[in-house]
PDB file of C-alpha atoms in Angstrom:
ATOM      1  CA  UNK A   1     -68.620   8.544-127.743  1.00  0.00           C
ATOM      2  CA  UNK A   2     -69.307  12.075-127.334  1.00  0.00           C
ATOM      3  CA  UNK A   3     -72.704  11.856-128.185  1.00  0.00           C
ATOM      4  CA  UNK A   4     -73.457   9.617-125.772  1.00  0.00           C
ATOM      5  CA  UNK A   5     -71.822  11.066-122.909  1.00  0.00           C
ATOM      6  CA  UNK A   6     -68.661   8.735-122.149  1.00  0.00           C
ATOM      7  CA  UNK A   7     -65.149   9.308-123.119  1.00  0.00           C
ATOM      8  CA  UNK A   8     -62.098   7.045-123.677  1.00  0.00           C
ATOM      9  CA  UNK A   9     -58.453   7.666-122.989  1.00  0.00           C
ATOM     10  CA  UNK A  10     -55.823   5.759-123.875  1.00  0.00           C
ATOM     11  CA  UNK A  11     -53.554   3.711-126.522  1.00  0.00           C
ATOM     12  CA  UNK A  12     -55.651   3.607-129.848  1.00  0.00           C
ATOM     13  CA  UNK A  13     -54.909   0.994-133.093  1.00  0.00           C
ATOM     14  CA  UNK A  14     -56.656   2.431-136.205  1.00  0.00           C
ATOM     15  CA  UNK A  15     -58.964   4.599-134.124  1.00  0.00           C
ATOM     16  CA  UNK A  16     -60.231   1.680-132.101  1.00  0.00           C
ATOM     17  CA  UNK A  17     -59.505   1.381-128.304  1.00  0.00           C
ATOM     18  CA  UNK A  18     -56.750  -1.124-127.840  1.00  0.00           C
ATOM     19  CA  UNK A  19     -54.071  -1.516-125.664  1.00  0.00           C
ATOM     20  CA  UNK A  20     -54.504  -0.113-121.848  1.00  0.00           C
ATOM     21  CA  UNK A  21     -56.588   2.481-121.365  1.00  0.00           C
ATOM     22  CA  UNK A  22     -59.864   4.217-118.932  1.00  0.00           C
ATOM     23  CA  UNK A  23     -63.707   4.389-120.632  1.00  0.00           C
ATOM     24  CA  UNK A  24     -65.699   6.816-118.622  1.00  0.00           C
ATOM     25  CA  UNK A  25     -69.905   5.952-118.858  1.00  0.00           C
ATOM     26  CA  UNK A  26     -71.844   8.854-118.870  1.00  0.00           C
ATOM     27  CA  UNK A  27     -73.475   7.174-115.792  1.00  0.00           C
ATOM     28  CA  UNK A  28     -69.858   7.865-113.551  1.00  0.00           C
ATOM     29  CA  UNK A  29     -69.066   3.663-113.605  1.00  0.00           C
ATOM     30  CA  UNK A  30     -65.421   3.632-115.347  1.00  0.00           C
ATOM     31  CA  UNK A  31     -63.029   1.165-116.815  1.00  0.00           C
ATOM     32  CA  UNK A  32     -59.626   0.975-116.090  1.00  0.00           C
ATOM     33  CA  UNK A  33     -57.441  -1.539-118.185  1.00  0.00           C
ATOM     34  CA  UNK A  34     -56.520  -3.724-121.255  1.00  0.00           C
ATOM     35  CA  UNK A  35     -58.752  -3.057-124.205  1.00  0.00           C
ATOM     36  CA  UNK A  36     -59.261  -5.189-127.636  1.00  0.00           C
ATOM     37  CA  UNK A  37     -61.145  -3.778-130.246  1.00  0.00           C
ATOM     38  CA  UNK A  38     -63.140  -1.449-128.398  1.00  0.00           C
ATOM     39  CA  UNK A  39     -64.160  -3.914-125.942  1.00  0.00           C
ATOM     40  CA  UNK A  40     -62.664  -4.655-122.120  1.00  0.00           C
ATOM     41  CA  UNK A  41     -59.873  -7.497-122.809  1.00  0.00           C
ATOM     42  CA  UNK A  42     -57.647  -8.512-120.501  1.00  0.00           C
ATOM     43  CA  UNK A  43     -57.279  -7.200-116.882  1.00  0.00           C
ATOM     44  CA  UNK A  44     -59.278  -4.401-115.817  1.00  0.00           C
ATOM     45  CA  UNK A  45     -61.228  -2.943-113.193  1.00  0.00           C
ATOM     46  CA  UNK A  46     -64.578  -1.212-113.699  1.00  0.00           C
ATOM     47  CA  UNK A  47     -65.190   1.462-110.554  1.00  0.00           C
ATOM     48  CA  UNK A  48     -69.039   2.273-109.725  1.00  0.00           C
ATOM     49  CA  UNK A  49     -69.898   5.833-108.502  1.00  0.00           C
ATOM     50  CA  UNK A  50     -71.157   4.179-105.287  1.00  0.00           C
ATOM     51  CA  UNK A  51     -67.233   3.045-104.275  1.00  0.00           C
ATOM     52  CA  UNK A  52     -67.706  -0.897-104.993  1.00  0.00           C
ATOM     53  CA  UNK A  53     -65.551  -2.380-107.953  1.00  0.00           C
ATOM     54  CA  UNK A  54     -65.289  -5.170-110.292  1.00  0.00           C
ATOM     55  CA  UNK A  55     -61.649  -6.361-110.891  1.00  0.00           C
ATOM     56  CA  UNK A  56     -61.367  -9.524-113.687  1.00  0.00           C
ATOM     57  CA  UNK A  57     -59.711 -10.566-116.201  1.00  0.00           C
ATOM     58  CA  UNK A  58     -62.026  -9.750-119.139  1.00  0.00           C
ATOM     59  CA  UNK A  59     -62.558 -11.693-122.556  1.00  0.00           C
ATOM     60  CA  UNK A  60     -64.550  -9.657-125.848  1.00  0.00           C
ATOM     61  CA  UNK A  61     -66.491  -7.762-122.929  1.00  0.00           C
ATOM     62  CA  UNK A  62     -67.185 -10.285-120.214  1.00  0.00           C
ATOM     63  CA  UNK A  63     -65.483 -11.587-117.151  1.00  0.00           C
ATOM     64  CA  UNK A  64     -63.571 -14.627-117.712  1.00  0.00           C
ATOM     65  CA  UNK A  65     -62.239 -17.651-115.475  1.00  0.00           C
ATOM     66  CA  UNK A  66     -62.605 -19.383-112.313  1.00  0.00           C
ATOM     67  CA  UNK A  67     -66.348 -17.967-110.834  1.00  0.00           C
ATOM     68  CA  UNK A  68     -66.302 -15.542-114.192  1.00  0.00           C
ATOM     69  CA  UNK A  69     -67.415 -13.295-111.999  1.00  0.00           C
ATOM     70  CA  UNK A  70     -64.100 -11.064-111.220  1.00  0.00           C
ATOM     71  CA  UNK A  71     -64.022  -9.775-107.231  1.00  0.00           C
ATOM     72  CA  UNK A  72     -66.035  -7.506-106.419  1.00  0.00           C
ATOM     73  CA  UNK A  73     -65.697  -5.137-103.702  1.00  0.00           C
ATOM     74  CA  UNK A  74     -68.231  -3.463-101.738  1.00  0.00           C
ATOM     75  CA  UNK A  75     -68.372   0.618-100.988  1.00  0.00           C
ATOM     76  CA  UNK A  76     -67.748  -0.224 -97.617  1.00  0.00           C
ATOM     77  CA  UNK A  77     -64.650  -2.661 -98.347  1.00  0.00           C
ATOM     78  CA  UNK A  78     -66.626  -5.812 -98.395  1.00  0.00           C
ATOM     79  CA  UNK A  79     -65.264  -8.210-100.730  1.00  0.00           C
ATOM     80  CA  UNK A  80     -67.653 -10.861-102.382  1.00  0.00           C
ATOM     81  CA  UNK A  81     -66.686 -14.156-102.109  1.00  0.00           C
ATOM     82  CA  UNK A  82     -68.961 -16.876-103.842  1.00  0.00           C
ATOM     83  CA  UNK A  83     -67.915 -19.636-101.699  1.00  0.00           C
ATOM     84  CA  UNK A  84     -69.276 -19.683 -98.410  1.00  0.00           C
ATOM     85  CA  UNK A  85     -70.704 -16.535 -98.692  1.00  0.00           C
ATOM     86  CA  UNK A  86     -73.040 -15.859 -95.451  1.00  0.00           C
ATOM     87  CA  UNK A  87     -72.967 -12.127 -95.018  1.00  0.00           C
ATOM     88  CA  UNK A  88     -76.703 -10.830 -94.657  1.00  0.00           C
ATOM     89  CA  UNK A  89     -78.421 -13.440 -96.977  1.00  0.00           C
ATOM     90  CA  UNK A  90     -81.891 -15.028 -96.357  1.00  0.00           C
ATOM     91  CA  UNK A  91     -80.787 -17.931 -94.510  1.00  0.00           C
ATOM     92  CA  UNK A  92     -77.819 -17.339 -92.094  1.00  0.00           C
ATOM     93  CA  UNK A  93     -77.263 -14.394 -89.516  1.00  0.00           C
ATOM     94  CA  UNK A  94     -78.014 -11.152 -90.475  1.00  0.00           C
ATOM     95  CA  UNK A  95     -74.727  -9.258 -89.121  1.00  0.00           C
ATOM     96  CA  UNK A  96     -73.660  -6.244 -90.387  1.00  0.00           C
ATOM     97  CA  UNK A  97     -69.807  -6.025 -91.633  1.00  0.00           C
ATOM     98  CA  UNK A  98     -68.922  -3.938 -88.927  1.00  0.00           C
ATOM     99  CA  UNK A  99     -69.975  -6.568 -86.529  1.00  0.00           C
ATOM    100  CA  UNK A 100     -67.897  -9.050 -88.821  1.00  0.00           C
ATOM    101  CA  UNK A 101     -65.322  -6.904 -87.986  1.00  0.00           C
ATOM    102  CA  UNK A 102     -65.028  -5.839 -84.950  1.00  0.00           C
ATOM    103  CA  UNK A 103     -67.614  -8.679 -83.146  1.00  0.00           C
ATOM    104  CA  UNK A 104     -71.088  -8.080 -81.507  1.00  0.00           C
ATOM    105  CA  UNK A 105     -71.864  -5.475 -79.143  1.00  0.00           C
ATOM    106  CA  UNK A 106     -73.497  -6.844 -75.941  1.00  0.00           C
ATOM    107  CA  UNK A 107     -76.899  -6.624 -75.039  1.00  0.00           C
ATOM    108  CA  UNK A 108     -78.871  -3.615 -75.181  1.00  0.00           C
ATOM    109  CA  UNK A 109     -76.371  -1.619 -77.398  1.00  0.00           C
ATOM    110  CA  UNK A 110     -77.001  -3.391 -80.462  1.00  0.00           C
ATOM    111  CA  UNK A 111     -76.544  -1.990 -83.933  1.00  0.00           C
ATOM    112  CA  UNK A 112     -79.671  -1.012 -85.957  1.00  0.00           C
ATOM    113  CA  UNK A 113     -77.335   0.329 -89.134  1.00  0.00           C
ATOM    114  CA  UNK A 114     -73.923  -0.463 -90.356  1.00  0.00           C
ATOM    115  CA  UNK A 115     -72.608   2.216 -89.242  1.00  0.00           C
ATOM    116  CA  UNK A 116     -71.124   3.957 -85.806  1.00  0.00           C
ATOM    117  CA  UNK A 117     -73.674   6.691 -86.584  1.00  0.00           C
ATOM    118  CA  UNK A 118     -77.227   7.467 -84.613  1.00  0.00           C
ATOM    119  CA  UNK A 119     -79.696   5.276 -86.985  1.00  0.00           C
ATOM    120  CA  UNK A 120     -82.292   7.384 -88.867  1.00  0.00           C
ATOM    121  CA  UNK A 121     -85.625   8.734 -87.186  1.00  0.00           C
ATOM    122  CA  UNK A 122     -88.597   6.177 -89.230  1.00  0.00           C
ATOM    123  CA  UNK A 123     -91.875   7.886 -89.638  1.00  0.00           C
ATOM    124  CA  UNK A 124     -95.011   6.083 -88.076  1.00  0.00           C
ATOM    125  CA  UNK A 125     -95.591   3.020 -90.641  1.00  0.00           C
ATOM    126  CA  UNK A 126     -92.267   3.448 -93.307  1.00  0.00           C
ATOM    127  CA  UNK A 127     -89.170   1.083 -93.244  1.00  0.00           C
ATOM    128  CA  UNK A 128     -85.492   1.811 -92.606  1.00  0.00           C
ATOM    129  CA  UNK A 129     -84.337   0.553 -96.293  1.00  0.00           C
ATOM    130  CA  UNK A 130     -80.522   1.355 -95.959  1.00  0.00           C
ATOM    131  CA  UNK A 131     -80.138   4.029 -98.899  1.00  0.00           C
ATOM    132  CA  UNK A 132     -83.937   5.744 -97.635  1.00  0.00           C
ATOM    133  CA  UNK A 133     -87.004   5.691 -96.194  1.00  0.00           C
ATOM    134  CA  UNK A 134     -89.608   3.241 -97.432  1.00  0.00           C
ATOM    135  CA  UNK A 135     -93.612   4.652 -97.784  1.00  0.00           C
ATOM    136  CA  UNK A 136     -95.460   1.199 -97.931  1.00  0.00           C
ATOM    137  CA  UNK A 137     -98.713   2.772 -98.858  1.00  0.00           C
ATOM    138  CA  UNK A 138     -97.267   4.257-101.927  1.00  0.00           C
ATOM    139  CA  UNK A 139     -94.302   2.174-102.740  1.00  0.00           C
ATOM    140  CA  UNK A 140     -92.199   4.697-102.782  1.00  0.00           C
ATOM    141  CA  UNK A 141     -88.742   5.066-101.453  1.00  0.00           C
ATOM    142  CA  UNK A 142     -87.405   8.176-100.554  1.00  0.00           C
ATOM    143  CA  UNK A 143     -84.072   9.467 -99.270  1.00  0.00           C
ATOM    144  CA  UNK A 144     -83.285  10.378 -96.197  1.00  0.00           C
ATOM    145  CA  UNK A 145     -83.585  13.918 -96.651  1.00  0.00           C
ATOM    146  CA  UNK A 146     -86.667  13.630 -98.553  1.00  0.00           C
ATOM    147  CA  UNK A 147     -86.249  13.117-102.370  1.00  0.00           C
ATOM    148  CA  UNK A 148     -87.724  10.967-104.768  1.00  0.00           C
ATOM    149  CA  UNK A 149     -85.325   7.020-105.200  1.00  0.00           C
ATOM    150  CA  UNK A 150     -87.548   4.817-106.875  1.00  0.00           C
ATOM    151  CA  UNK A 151     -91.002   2.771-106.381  1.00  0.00           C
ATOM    152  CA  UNK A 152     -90.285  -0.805-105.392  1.00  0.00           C
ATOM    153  CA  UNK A 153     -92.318  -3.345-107.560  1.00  0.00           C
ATOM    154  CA  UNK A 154     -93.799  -6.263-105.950  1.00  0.00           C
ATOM    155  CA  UNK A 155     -90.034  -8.467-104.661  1.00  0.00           C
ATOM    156  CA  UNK A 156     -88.715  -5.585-103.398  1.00  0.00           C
ATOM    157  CA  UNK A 157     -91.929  -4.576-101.239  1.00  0.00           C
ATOM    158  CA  UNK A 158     -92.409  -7.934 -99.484  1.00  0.00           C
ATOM    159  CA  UNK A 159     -88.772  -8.168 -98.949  1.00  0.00           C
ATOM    160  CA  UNK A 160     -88.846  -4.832 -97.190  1.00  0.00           C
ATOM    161  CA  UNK A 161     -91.609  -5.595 -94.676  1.00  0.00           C
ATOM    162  CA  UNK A 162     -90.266  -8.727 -94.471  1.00  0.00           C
ATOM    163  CA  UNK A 163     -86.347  -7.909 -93.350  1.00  0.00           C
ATOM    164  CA  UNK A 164     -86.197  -3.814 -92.680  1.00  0.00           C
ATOM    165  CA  UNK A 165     -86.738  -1.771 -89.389  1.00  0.00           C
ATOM    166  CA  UNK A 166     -90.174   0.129 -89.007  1.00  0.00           C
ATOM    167  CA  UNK A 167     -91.127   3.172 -87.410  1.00  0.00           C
ATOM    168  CA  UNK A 168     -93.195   2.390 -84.834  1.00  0.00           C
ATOM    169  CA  UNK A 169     -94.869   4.398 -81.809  1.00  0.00           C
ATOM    170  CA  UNK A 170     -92.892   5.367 -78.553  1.00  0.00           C
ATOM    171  CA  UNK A 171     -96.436   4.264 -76.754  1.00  0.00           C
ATOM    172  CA  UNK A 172     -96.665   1.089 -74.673  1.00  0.00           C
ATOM    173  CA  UNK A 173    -100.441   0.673 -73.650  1.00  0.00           C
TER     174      UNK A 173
END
C-alpha cells in the first residue's frame, strides 16, 4: 500500500484487511467499513473528496442487492434515487435542487446556478459548465479562476452547447 499511495487502518487476519476498518486511495476517495480478504465486504461507505458518498452493502468488492447500486449522495445532499428519478435529466424539467427545495422563484429572479450566490461572469462565446468555464474553440474547460480542468471529447462538447449558459454580449441592436 505504501507504494502506491493509500493506507489501511483497521482489524487485520494474517496481514490481510478483515474485519471493520477505513482504506484511504491516494486519490482522497475512502472506505469506511466491513472488509473480507482485502476487499470491501459487508456494509460500508466509500466518501469522494468532492462530499458525495456511496453507502451499500458490499460483496468481494461490489455493491450488492436491491438496485446494486448502494445510495449515493450528492456534495450538495442530493440523494440518488433510481426510481423516478427526474432531477436535471434530458427529458423532464431542468430545476436545480435548491428549487426542489425551497420551490421556484417568480419571474424575473430566476436562478442561473444552484446556488444563492451571484452566477459567474461568461466570457464572449464560452459556457457556464458548473465546475468552470467552457472555451468551445479549444475544448477546453477551465476553472473559474483560470486553471487548466480537462478538454471535453466529442459527448461532452455537444452536450455543453446544447444544455449550458453562454456568455453573450450586453448589446441589443
Amino acid at each position: 500500500m505504501e507504494f502506491t499511495g493509500s493506507s489501511y487502518t483497521g482489524e487485520s487476519t494474517h496481514n490481510r484487511m478483515e474485519g471493520k476498518g477505513e482504506y484511504a486511495f491516494a486519490s482522497g476517495t475512502r472506505y469506511v467499513g466491513e472488509m473480507k480478504d482485502g476487499m470491501f465486504h459487508g456494509e460500508g461507505t466509500l466518501y469522494f473528496p468532492n462530499g458525495g458518498q456511496v453507502t451499500a452493502v458490499w460483496k468481494e468488492g461490489r455493491t450488492v442487492g436491491e438496485g446494486s447500486g448502494g445510495e449515493y449522495t450528492f456534495s450538495d445532499g442530493l440523494k440518488y434515487n433510481e426510481e423516478g428519478w427526474d432531477y436535471c435529466n434530458a427529458f423532464s424539467e431542468r430545476r436545480f435542487y435548491t428549487e426542489i427545495c425551497k420551490g421556484l422563484k417568480p419571474a424575473g429572479r430566476s436562478q442561473l446556478i444552484d446556488s444563492e450566490k451571484k452566477p459567474h461572469a461568461i466570457p464572449l462565446g464560452w459556457f457556464d459548465v458548473g465546475d468552470g468555464l467552457y472555451n468551445p474553440e479549444t475544448r477546453r474547460v477551465e476553472s473559474y479562476t483560470g486553471g487548466f480542468l480537462r478538454n471535453a471529447d466529442d459527448e461532452e462538447h455537444l452536450w455543453i452547447i446544447t444544455q449550458c449558459r453562454k456568455g453573450v454580449s450586453d448589446d441589443v441592436a
